[in-house]
Structures are given as C-alpha cells and as structure tokens.
PDB file of C-alpha atoms in Angstrom:
ATOM      1  CA  MET A  21       0.000   0.000   0.000  1.00  0.00           C
ATOM      2  CA  GLU A  22       2.802   2.355   0.890  1.00  0.00           C
ATOM      3  CA  GLY A  23       4.527   1.544  -2.407  1.00  0.00           C
ATOM      4  CA  ALA A  24       1.365   2.367  -4.330  1.00  0.00           C
ATOM      5  CA  ASP A  25       0.988   5.664  -2.463  1.00  0.00           C
ATOM      6  CA  TYR A  26       4.599   6.541  -3.212  1.00  0.00           C
ATOM      7  CA  LYS A  27       4.164   5.736  -6.893  1.00  0.00           C
ATOM      8  CA  ASP A  28       0.982   7.826  -7.069  1.00  0.00           C
ATOM      9  CA  SER A  29       2.696  10.749  -5.321  1.00  0.00           C
ATOM     10  CA  PHE A  30       5.702  10.502  -7.612  1.00  0.00           C
ATOM     11  CA  MET A  31       3.509  10.486 -10.735  1.00  0.00           C
ATOM     12  CA  LYS A  32       1.660  13.577  -9.535  1.00  0.00           C
ATOM     13  CA  MET A  33       4.930  15.387  -8.878  1.00  0.00           C
ATOM     14  CA  ALA A  34       6.286  14.394 -12.272  1.00  0.00           C
ATOM     15  CA  SER A  35       3.079  15.519 -13.983  1.00  0.00           C
ATOM     16  CA  SER A  36       3.171  18.845 -12.130  1.00  0.00           C
ATOM     17  CA  ALA A  37       6.819  19.386 -13.053  1.00  0.00           C
ATOM     18  CA  PHE A  38       6.129  18.576 -16.692  1.00  0.00           C
ATOM     19  CA  SER A  39       3.170  20.948 -16.753  1.00  0.00           C
ATOM     20  CA  ALA A  40       5.242  23.742 -15.191  1.00  0.00           C
ATOM     21  CA  SER A  41       8.037  23.120 -17.676  1.00  0.00           C
ATOM     22  CA  LYS A  42       5.587  23.193 -20.577  1.00  0.00           C
ATOM     23  CA  THR A  43       4.018  26.432 -19.308  1.00  0.00           C
ATOM     24  CA  GLY A  44       7.437  28.022 -18.849  1.00  0.00           C
ATOM     25  CA  TRP A  45       8.381  27.038 -22.389  1.00  0.00           C
ATOM     26  CA  SER A  46       5.173  28.532 -23.772  1.00  0.00           C
ATOM     27  CA  ARG A  47       5.870  31.823 -21.988  1.00  0.00           C
ATOM     28  CA  ALA A  48       9.465  31.921 -23.188  1.00  0.00           C
ATOM     29  CA  ARG A  49       8.417  31.234 -26.762  1.00  0.00           C
ATOM     30  CA  GLN A  50       5.693  33.881 -26.625  1.00  0.00           C
ATOM     31  CA  PHE A  51       8.152  36.429 -25.195  1.00  0.00           C
ATOM     32  CA  THR A  52      10.743  35.652 -27.882  1.00  0.00           C
ATOM     33  CA  GLU A  53       8.218  35.815 -30.725  1.00  0.00           C
ATOM     34  CA  GLU A  54       6.975  39.186 -29.456  1.00  0.00           C
ATOM     35  CA  LYS A  55      10.523  40.534 -29.449  1.00  0.00           C
ATOM     36  CA  ILE A  56      11.111  39.525 -33.055  1.00  0.00           C
ATOM     37  CA  GLY A  57       7.660  40.743 -34.107  1.00  0.00           C
ATOM     38  CA  SER A  58       6.156  37.394 -35.091  1.00  0.00           C
ATOM     39  CA  ALA A  59       3.492  37.277 -32.375  1.00  0.00           C
ATOM     40  CA  GLU A  60       0.738  39.663 -31.307  1.00  0.00           C
ATOM     41  CA  LYS A  61       0.808  41.210 -27.855  1.00  0.00           C
ATOM     42  CA  THR A  62      -2.097  42.343 -25.689  1.00  0.00           C
ATOM     43  CA  ILE A  63      -1.938  46.111 -25.160  1.00  0.00           C
ATOM     44  CA  TYR A  64      -3.031  47.541 -21.826  1.00  0.00           C
ATOM     45  CA  ASP A  65      -5.661  50.276 -21.931  1.00  0.00           C
ATOM     46  CA  ALA A  66      -4.543  53.921 -21.741  1.00  0.00           C
ATOM     47  CA  GLN A  67      -5.849  54.434 -18.201  1.00  0.00           C
ATOM     48  CA  PHE A  68      -3.911  51.446 -16.918  1.00  0.00           C
ATOM     49  CA  GLU A  69      -0.752  52.608 -18.699  1.00  0.00           C
ATOM     50  CA  ASN A  70      -1.127  56.078 -17.149  1.00  0.00           C
ATOM     51  CA  LEU A  71      -1.555  54.566 -13.690  1.00  0.00           C
ATOM     52  CA  THR A  72       1.585  52.484 -14.231  1.00  0.00           C
ATOM     53  CA  LEU A  73       3.537  55.505 -15.430  1.00  0.00           C
ATOM     54  CA  ARG A  74       2.404  57.546 -12.418  1.00  0.00           C
ATOM     55  CA  ALA A  75       3.471  54.778 -10.032  1.00  0.00           C
ATOM     56  CA  ASP A  76       6.890  54.526 -11.698  1.00  0.00           C
ATOM     57  CA  ARG A  77       7.393  58.277 -11.509  1.00  0.00           C
ATOM     58  CA  THR A  78       6.287  58.320  -7.876  1.00  0.00           C
ATOM     59  CA  ARG A  79       8.771  55.578  -7.036  1.00  0.00           C
ATOM     60  CA  ASN A  80      11.601  57.384  -8.812  1.00  0.00           C
ATOM     61  CA  ILE A  81      11.040  60.783  -7.187  1.00  0.00           C
ATOM     62  CA  THR A  82      10.452  59.194  -3.771  1.00  0.00           C
ATOM     63  CA  GLU A  83      13.764  57.339  -4.012  1.00  0.00           C
ATOM     64  CA  LYS A  84      15.575  60.561  -4.941  1.00  0.00           C
ATOM     65  CA  ILE A  85      13.930  62.636  -2.211  1.00  0.00           C
ATOM     66  CA  PHE A  86      14.611  59.965   0.409  1.00  0.00           C
ATOM     67  CA  LYS A  87      18.264  59.628  -0.636  1.00  0.00           C
ATOM     68  CA  GLN A  88      18.931  63.383  -0.561  1.00  0.00           C
ATOM     69  CA  GLY A  89      16.876  63.905   2.604  1.00  0.00           C
ATOM     70  CA  GLU A  90      18.825  61.174   4.366  1.00  0.00           C
ATOM     71  CA  ALA A  91      22.090  62.775   3.223  1.00  0.00           C
ATOM     72  CA  MET A  92      20.974  66.136   4.608  1.00  0.00           C
ATOM     73  CA  VAL A  93      19.991  64.698   7.968  1.00  0.00           C
ATOM     74  CA  GLN A  94      23.230  62.717   8.192  1.00  0.00           C
ATOM     75  CA  PRO A  95      25.881  63.923   5.684  1.00  0.00           C
ATOM     76  CA  ASN A  96      28.452  61.333   6.812  1.00  0.00           C
ATOM     77  CA  PRO A  97      27.994  58.187   4.646  1.00  0.00           C
ATOM     78  CA  GLY A  98      29.945  56.098   7.152  1.00  0.00           C
ATOM     79  CA  VAL A  99      27.557  57.028   9.938  1.00  0.00           C
ATOM     80  CA  ARG A 100      24.579  56.371   7.654  1.00  0.00           C
ATOM     81  CA  ALA A 101      25.939  52.891   6.925  1.00  0.00           C
ATOM     82  CA  GLU A 102      26.390  52.255  10.649  1.00  0.00           C
ATOM     83  CA  GLU A 103      22.854  53.412  11.411  1.00  0.00           C
ATOM     84  CA  PHE A 104      21.560  51.184   8.605  1.00  0.00           C
ATOM     85  CA  MET A 105      23.262  48.155  10.166  1.00  0.00           C
ATOM     86  CA  TYR A 106      21.775  48.948  13.583  1.00  0.00           C
ATOM     87  CA  GLU A 107      18.358  49.201  11.949  1.00  0.00           C
ATOM     88  CA  LYS A 108      18.766  45.849  10.174  1.00  0.00           C
ATOM     89  CA  LEU A 109      19.877  44.227  13.426  1.00  0.00           C
ATOM     90  CA  ASP A 110      16.864  45.841  15.151  1.00  0.00           C
ATOM     91  CA  LYS A 111      19.148  47.581  17.635  1.00  0.00           C
ATOM     92  CA  LYS A 112      18.965  51.129  18.944  1.00  0.00           C
ATOM     93  CA  ASN A 113      21.479  53.566  17.502  1.00  0.00           C
ATOM     94  CA  PRO A 114      23.989  54.800  20.109  1.00  0.00           C
ATOM     95  CA  PRO A 115      23.504  58.484  21.057  1.00  0.00           C
ATOM     96  CA  ARG A 116      25.601  60.690  18.817  1.00  0.00           C
ATOM     97  CA  PRO A 117      25.959  64.452  19.519  1.00  0.00           C
ATOM     98  CA  THR A 118      25.794  66.904  16.641  1.00  0.00           C
ATOM     99  CA  ASN A 119      28.862  68.792  15.423  1.00  0.00           C
ATOM    100  CA  ALA A 120      27.465  72.035  16.850  1.00  0.00           C
ATOM    101  CA  PHE A 121      27.061  70.430  20.273  1.00  0.00           C
ATOM    102  CA  VAL A 122      30.626  69.036  20.189  1.00  0.00           C
ATOM    103  CA  LEU A 123      32.030  72.442  19.190  1.00  0.00           C
ATOM    104  CA  GLY A 124      30.073  74.020  22.041  1.00  0.00           C
ATOM    105  CA  GLU A 125      31.582  71.603  24.549  1.00  0.00           C
ATOM    106  CA  THR A 126      35.051  72.271  23.125  1.00  0.00           C
ATOM    107  CA  MET A 127      34.581  76.031  23.575  1.00  0.00           C
ATOM    108  CA  GLN A 128      33.375  75.604  27.151  1.00  0.00           C
ATOM    109  CA  ASP A 129      36.367  73.391  27.961  1.00  0.00           C
ATOM    110  CA  ALA A 130      38.644  76.000  26.414  1.00  0.00           C
ATOM    111  CA  SER A 131      36.983  78.664  28.553  1.00  0.00           C
ATOM    112  CA  GLN A 132      37.960  76.768  31.693  1.00  0.00           C
ATOM    113  CA  ASP A 133      41.574  76.511  30.510  1.00  0.00           C
ATOM    114  CA  ILE A 134      41.854  80.187  29.602  1.00  0.00           C
ATOM    115  CA  GLY A 135      39.864  81.397  32.568  1.00  0.00           C
ATOM    116  CA  PRO A 136      36.119  82.013  32.596  1.00  0.00           C
ATOM    117  CA  GLY A 137      36.745  85.328  34.349  1.00  0.00           C
ATOM    118  CA  THR A 138      38.584  86.746  31.323  1.00  0.00           C
ATOM    119  CA  ALA A 139      36.732  88.470  28.487  1.00  0.00           C
ATOM    120  CA  TYR A 140      37.759  85.837  25.959  1.00  0.00           C
ATOM    121  CA  GLY A 141      37.073  82.950  28.339  1.00  0.00           C
ATOM    122  CA  SER A 142      33.647  84.319  29.178  1.00  0.00           C
ATOM    123  CA  ALA A 143      32.810  84.750  25.472  1.00  0.00           C
ATOM    124  CA  LEU A 144      33.907  81.192  24.733  1.00  0.00           C
ATOM    125  CA  SER A 145      31.677  79.903  27.525  1.00  0.00           C
ATOM    126  CA  GLN A 146      28.684  81.899  26.312  1.00  0.00           C
ATOM    127  CA  CYS A 147      29.189  80.923  22.685  1.00  0.00           C
ATOM    128  CA  GLY A 148      29.720  77.292  23.653  1.00  0.00           C
ATOM    129  CA  GLY A 149      26.481  77.224  25.599  1.00  0.00           C
ATOM    130  CA  THR A 150      24.591  78.628  22.633  1.00  0.00           C
ATOM    131  CA  LEU A 151      26.118  76.105  20.238  1.00  0.00           C
ATOM    132  CA  LYS A 152      25.068  73.283  22.530  1.00  0.00           C
ATOM    133  CA  LYS A 153      21.496  74.613  22.482  1.00  0.00           C
ATOM    134  CA  ILE A 154      21.664  74.819  18.682  1.00  0.00           C
ATOM    135  CA  GLY A 155      23.065  71.286  18.597  1.00  0.00           C
ATOM    136  CA  ASN A 156      20.150  70.013  20.666  1.00  0.00           C
ATOM    137  CA  ALA A 157      17.701  71.832  18.391  1.00  0.00           C
ATOM    138  CA  GLU A 158      19.414  70.278  15.364  1.00  0.00           C
ATOM    139  CA  LYS A 159      19.190  66.811  16.892  1.00  0.00           C
ATOM    140  CA  ASP A 160      15.489  67.279  17.540  1.00  0.00           C
ATOM    141  CA  PHE A 161      15.012  68.449  13.957  1.00  0.00           C
ATOM    142  CA  MET A 162      16.927  65.424  12.618  1.00  0.00           C
ATOM    143  CA  GLN A 163      14.806  63.033  14.670  1.00  0.00           C
ATOM    144  CA  LYS A 164      11.558  64.628  13.513  1.00  0.00           C
ATOM    145  CA  SER A 165      12.778  64.661   9.898  1.00  0.00           C
ATOM    146  CA  MET A 166      13.418  60.926  10.075  1.00  0.00           C
ATOM    147  CA  SER A 167      10.256  59.905  11.924  1.00  0.00           C
ATOM    148  CA  HIS A 168       7.763  62.331  10.333  1.00  0.00           C
ATOM    149  CA  PHE A 169       9.137  62.612   6.800  1.00  0.00           C
ATOM    150  CA  LEU A 170      11.776  60.088   5.714  1.00  0.00           C
ATOM    151  CA  HIS A 171      10.367  57.016   7.441  1.00  0.00           C
ATOM    152  CA  PRO A 172       6.957  57.334   5.697  1.00  0.00           C
ATOM    153  CA  LEU A 173       8.744  57.609   2.341  1.00  0.00           C
ATOM    154  CA  LYS A 174      10.865  54.550   3.080  1.00  0.00           C
ATOM    155  CA  SER A 175       7.814  52.621   4.252  1.00  0.00           C
ATOM    156  CA  PHE A 176       6.095  53.412   0.944  1.00  0.00           C
ATOM    157  CA  LEU A 177       9.095  52.160  -1.044  1.00  0.00           C
ATOM    158  CA  ASP A 178       9.540  49.035   1.073  1.00  0.00           C
ATOM    159  CA  ASN A 179       5.873  48.070   1.192  1.00  0.00           C
ATOM    160  CA  GLU A 180       3.445  49.569  -1.330  1.00  0.00           C
ATOM    161  CA  MET A 181       5.921  49.837  -4.196  1.00  0.00           C
ATOM    162  CA  LYS A 182       7.328  46.341  -3.652  1.00  0.00           C
ATOM    163  CA  THR A 183       3.797  44.935  -3.641  1.00  0.00           C
ATOM    164  CA  ILE A 184       2.975  46.807  -6.845  1.00  0.00           C
ATOM    165  CA  ALA A 185       6.154  45.528  -8.502  1.00  0.00           C
ATOM    166  CA  LYS A 186       5.313  41.956  -7.458  1.00  0.00           C
ATOM    167  CA  GLU A 187       1.765  42.159  -8.834  1.00  0.00           C
ATOM    168  CA  LYS A 188       2.966  43.792 -12.054  1.00  0.00           C
ATOM    169  CA  ARG A 189       5.343  40.865 -12.610  1.00  0.00           C
ATOM    170  CA  ALA A 190       2.491  38.448 -11.962  1.00  0.00           C
ATOM    171  CA  LEU A 191       0.323  40.367 -14.437  1.00  0.00           C
ATOM    172  CA  GLU A 192       2.998  40.183 -17.111  1.00  0.00           C
ATOM    173  CA  VAL A 193       3.140  36.401 -16.651  1.00  0.00           C
ATOM    174  CA  LYS A 194      -0.660  36.195 -17.028  1.00  0.00           C
ATOM    175  CA  ARG A 195      -0.429  38.406 -20.104  1.00  0.00           C
ATOM    176  CA  LEU A 196       2.138  36.070 -21.695  1.00  0.00           C
ATOM    177  CA  ASP A 197      -0.106  33.089 -20.942  1.00  0.00           C
ATOM    178  CA  LEU A 198      -3.106  34.877 -22.463  1.00  0.00           C
ATOM    179  CA  ASP A 199      -1.322  35.808 -25.669  1.00  0.00           C
ATOM    180  CA  SER A 200       0.191  32.347 -25.938  1.00  0.00           C
ATOM    181  CA  CYS A 201      -3.330  30.893 -25.771  1.00  0.00           C
ATOM    182  CA  LYS A 202      -4.557  33.365 -28.388  1.00  0.00           C
ATOM    183  CA  ASN A 203      -1.821  32.273 -30.757  1.00  0.00           C
ATOM    184  CA  LYS A 204      -2.593  28.621 -30.025  1.00  0.00           C
ATOM    185  CA  VAL A 205      -6.224  29.185 -31.059  1.00  0.00           C
ATOM    186  CA  LYS A 206      -5.090  30.732 -34.341  1.00  0.00           C
ATOM    187  CA  LYS A 207      -2.800  27.795 -35.066  1.00  0.00           C
ATOM    188  CA  SER A 208      -5.330  25.045 -34.204  1.00  0.00           C
ATOM    189  CA  GLN A 209      -5.914  22.792 -37.202  1.00  0.00           C
ATOM    190  CA  THR A 210      -8.576  20.393 -35.942  1.00  0.00           C
ATOM    191  CA  PRO A 211     -11.944  20.988 -34.213  1.00  0.00           C
ATOM    192  CA  GLU A 212     -10.770  19.061 -31.142  1.00  0.00           C
ATOM    193  CA  LYS A 213      -7.608  21.140 -30.779  1.00  0.00           C
ATOM    194  CA  MET A 214      -9.634  24.285 -31.390  1.00  0.00           C
ATOM    195  CA  ARG A 215     -12.070  23.435 -28.581  1.00  0.00           C
ATOM    196  CA  GLN A 216      -9.213  22.693 -26.192  1.00  0.00           C
ATOM    197  CA  ALA A 217      -7.370  25.883 -27.162  1.00  0.00           C
ATOM    198  CA  GLU A 218     -10.510  27.989 -26.736  1.00  0.00           C
ATOM    199  CA  SER A 219     -11.124  26.494 -23.289  1.00  0.00           C
ATOM    200  CA  GLU A 220      -7.567  27.316 -22.265  1.00  0.00           C
ATOM    201  CA  LEU A 221      -8.014  30.822 -23.679  1.00  0.00           C
ATOM    202  CA  ARG A 222     -11.143  31.472 -21.618  1.00  0.00           C
ATOM    203  CA  GLN A 223      -9.318  30.418 -18.462  1.00  0.00           C
ATOM    204  CA  ALA A 224      -6.269  32.515 -19.357  1.00  0.00           C
ATOM    205  CA  GLN A 225      -8.479  35.537 -20.059  1.00  0.00           C
ATOM    206  CA  SER A 226     -10.199  35.120 -16.694  1.00  0.00           C
ATOM    207  CA  ASP A 227      -6.859  34.835 -14.875  1.00  0.00           C
ATOM    208  CA  PHE A 228      -5.503  37.876 -16.701  1.00  0.00           C
ATOM    209  CA  ASP A 229      -8.570  40.011 -15.977  1.00  0.00           C
ATOM    210  CA  ARG A 230      -8.470  39.101 -12.287  1.00  0.00           C
ATOM    211  CA  GLN A 231      -4.761  39.913 -11.980  1.00  0.00           C
ATOM    212  CA  GLN A 232      -5.125  43.169 -13.902  1.00  0.00           C
ATOM    213  CA  GLU A 233      -7.898  44.294 -11.543  1.00  0.00           C
ATOM    214  CA  ILE A 234      -5.726  43.516  -8.511  1.00  0.00           C
ATOM    215  CA  THR A 235      -2.854  45.481 -10.025  1.00  0.00           C
ATOM    216  CA  ARG A 236      -5.135  48.356 -11.052  1.00  0.00           C
ATOM    217  CA  LEU A 237      -6.456  48.760  -7.501  1.00  0.00           C
ATOM    218  CA  LEU A 238      -2.911  48.895  -6.135  1.00  0.00           C
ATOM    219  CA  LEU A 239      -1.888  51.449  -8.757  1.00  0.00           C
ATOM    220  CA  GLU A 240      -4.903  53.615  -7.946  1.00  0.00           C
ATOM    221  CA  GLY A 241      -3.769  53.518  -4.319  1.00  0.00           C
ATOM    222  CA  VAL A 242      -0.781  55.669  -5.267  1.00  0.00           C
ATOM    223  CA  SER A 243      -3.153  58.658  -4.967  1.00  0.00           C
ATOM    224  CA  THR A 244      -3.478  57.888  -1.263  1.00  0.00           C
ATOM    225  CA  ALA A 245       0.307  57.685  -1.030  1.00  0.00           C
ATOM    226  CA  HIS A 246       0.576  61.169  -2.549  1.00  0.00           C
ATOM    227  CA  GLY A 247      -1.747  62.475   0.169  1.00  0.00           C
ATOM    228  CA  ASN A 248       0.320  60.742   2.864  1.00  0.00           C
ATOM    229  CA  HIS A 249       3.534  62.159   1.427  1.00  0.00           C
ATOM    230  CA  LEU A 250       2.022  65.652   1.414  1.00  0.00           C
ATOM    231  CA  THR A 251       1.191  65.305   5.111  1.00  0.00           C
ATOM    232  CA  ALA A 252       4.744  64.101   5.775  1.00  0.00           C
ATOM    233  CA  LEU A 253       6.175  67.034   3.830  1.00  0.00           C
ATOM    234  CA  GLN A 254       4.078  69.495   5.825  1.00  0.00           C
ATOM    235  CA  SER A 255       5.396  67.962   9.058  1.00  0.00           C
ATOM    236  CA  TYR A 256       8.931  68.310   7.728  1.00  0.00           C
ATOM    237  CA  VAL A 257       8.430  71.984   6.854  1.00  0.00           C
ATOM    238  CA  GLU A 258       7.012  72.637  10.323  1.00  0.00           C
ATOM    239  CA  ALA A 259      10.017  70.940  11.962  1.00  0.00           C
ATOM    240  CA  LEU A 260      12.386  72.886   9.690  1.00  0.00           C
ATOM    241  CA  GLY A 261      10.732  76.194  10.593  1.00  0.00           C
ATOM    242  CA  THR A 262      10.852  75.407  14.317  1.00  0.00           C
ATOM    243  CA  TYR A 263      14.536  74.519  14.086  1.00  0.00           C
ATOM    244  CA  HIS A 264      15.508  77.760  12.333  1.00  0.00           C
ATOM    245  CA  GLN A 265      13.380  79.844  14.716  1.00  0.00           C
ATOM    246  CA  GLN A 266      15.119  78.259  17.686  1.00  0.00           C
ATOM    247  CA  CYS A 267      18.537  78.846  16.125  1.00  0.00           C
ATOM    248  CA  GLN A 268      17.690  82.481  15.424  1.00  0.00           C
ATOM    249  CA  GLN A 269      16.449  82.958  18.975  1.00  0.00           C
ATOM    250  CA  HIS A 270      19.585  81.409  20.510  1.00  0.00           C
ATOM    251  CA  ILE A 271      21.909  83.463  18.297  1.00  0.00           C
ATOM    252  CA  THR A 272      20.035  86.719  18.991  1.00  0.00           C
ATOM    253  CA  GLU A 273      20.282  86.094  22.733  1.00  0.00           C
ATOM    254  CA  LEU A 274      24.014  85.339  22.378  1.00  0.00           C
ATOM    255  CA  GLN A 275      24.626  88.527  20.414  1.00  0.00           C
ATOM    256  CA  GLU A 276      22.809  90.612  23.016  1.00  0.00           C
ATOM    257  CA  THR A 277      24.744  88.964  25.851  1.00  0.00           C
ATOM    258  CA  MET A 278      28.120  89.443  24.189  1.00  0.00           C
ATOM    259  CA  GLN A 279      27.360  93.098  23.365  1.00  0.00           C
ATOM    260  CA  MET A 280      26.670  93.789  27.002  1.00  0.00           C
ATOM    261  CA  SER A 281      29.903  92.125  28.142  1.00  0.00           C
TER     262      SER A 281
END
C-alpha cells in the first residue's frame, strides 16, 4: 500500500513538473516571438498605462527625495551605513551628539583653561552654551525629519511599491499566458484542438482580468500615497521652521549677551 501511495505521489509530482516546464516554455516562446515581431501582444488600456507611469514616476522621485533627505539629515555616509546596520539588526542607535554640540563643549572646555573670568574665556563659555542649544535643536530636527518625513517615504518604497512591482510581474506572466493561448487558437488545425485551445483561452483571459484588476487597484492607491507624502512634507516643513526659529532665537540672545559684556 505504501509503495502504491509513493508511486501515485511521484507520478503527480512528475506531472506537475512537466506541466510547469511546458508552461514556462510557452511563456518563453511567446516572449521571444513578441521581441522579433512574429506574435501579437495584448496592449493595456490607456488608463492602466497612465496609472503604471504615475506609479513609476512616484517611485523614482520618492527614491531621490529619500536619498537626498537622508544625506541632509546625516551627511556622513559612514555614519549612515552604521545606522543602517543597527536598523537591520533591530538595535537602537547609540547616542551621537551633533557637530554644533561638540564644538560648544570644546569652547566651554577651552573657557575653563583660559579662565572664565577673562573676556575671551567668558565669550567662549557663552558661545559654547549657545552652540550646545543649537546642537540640541538640530538633533530634535533630525529626529523629527526621520520619523515624520523620511520614514513614511521609506515605508512606501519598502511596502506599497514592492507589492505593486510583485503584482505587475504576476500580471505580465498572465499576459504572456493569455497571448500564448490566443496564438494557439489561431494555429489550431482540428476541431478538437480548437475546442481545447478555446477552453484554455477562456481560463487565461479570466486569470488575466483578475490579476489586472488587482494590479489596477494597487496602482490607484498611489493617490493615497501622494496624500500621505504631502502630510509628511508638511510635518517636515514645520520641523524645519521650528529649528531655524530656535537657532535664530539662541543666536540673537548670544549677540545681546556678548554686546553687554
């Protein structure tokens, strides 16, 4: 009994493998014939093509904005690579002070060496304190830029766009199967082969239509992504404005203090 079950299982696997190989060959032949112009190809409707083009453009500009935004938040590529590794390992990035904060600490240390009671030492201490405040404001701005602006863009690229790309590939496979079946119908020479080819064509058309609708819905969802990106951009602009206002306030206070010294 076990031997019979094994034989039956093996035959099913062999049949499945043969069918997959035959299907793969049909797709490859259809693709090749399309390239050399000897086979017809189903053309997507204009609306679908426009949706695809919009999604591709959205992906391209989002990748560029994310790359440049990330470089602005952290100009050092070595540090960016380190932060990327921490993210992949699901570990928290170690605290890293900004350059302005480090310069502020350096000035305050220098003030102690020179003498905080001297004019120059006092100025170094005051300027150092202001730079540390600016450094903290910059760090807050960087964190908000990442969480409110860059992370939503990256999430879109890693999730929605990858899903769209996957479904588009699946649609192209269904399209090749459909056109292969269409060509098979044209080449059928007997009524029996014609009936079989037409049955396969109806199934292929149904599979193609279903996959195209799935892909179309995902492509239409890019409009929602645009709205989400607009909200993220508005949050970024607000964080940018707050950062510059804080810097201006700290610098104005420093100037007033130093003029009175």
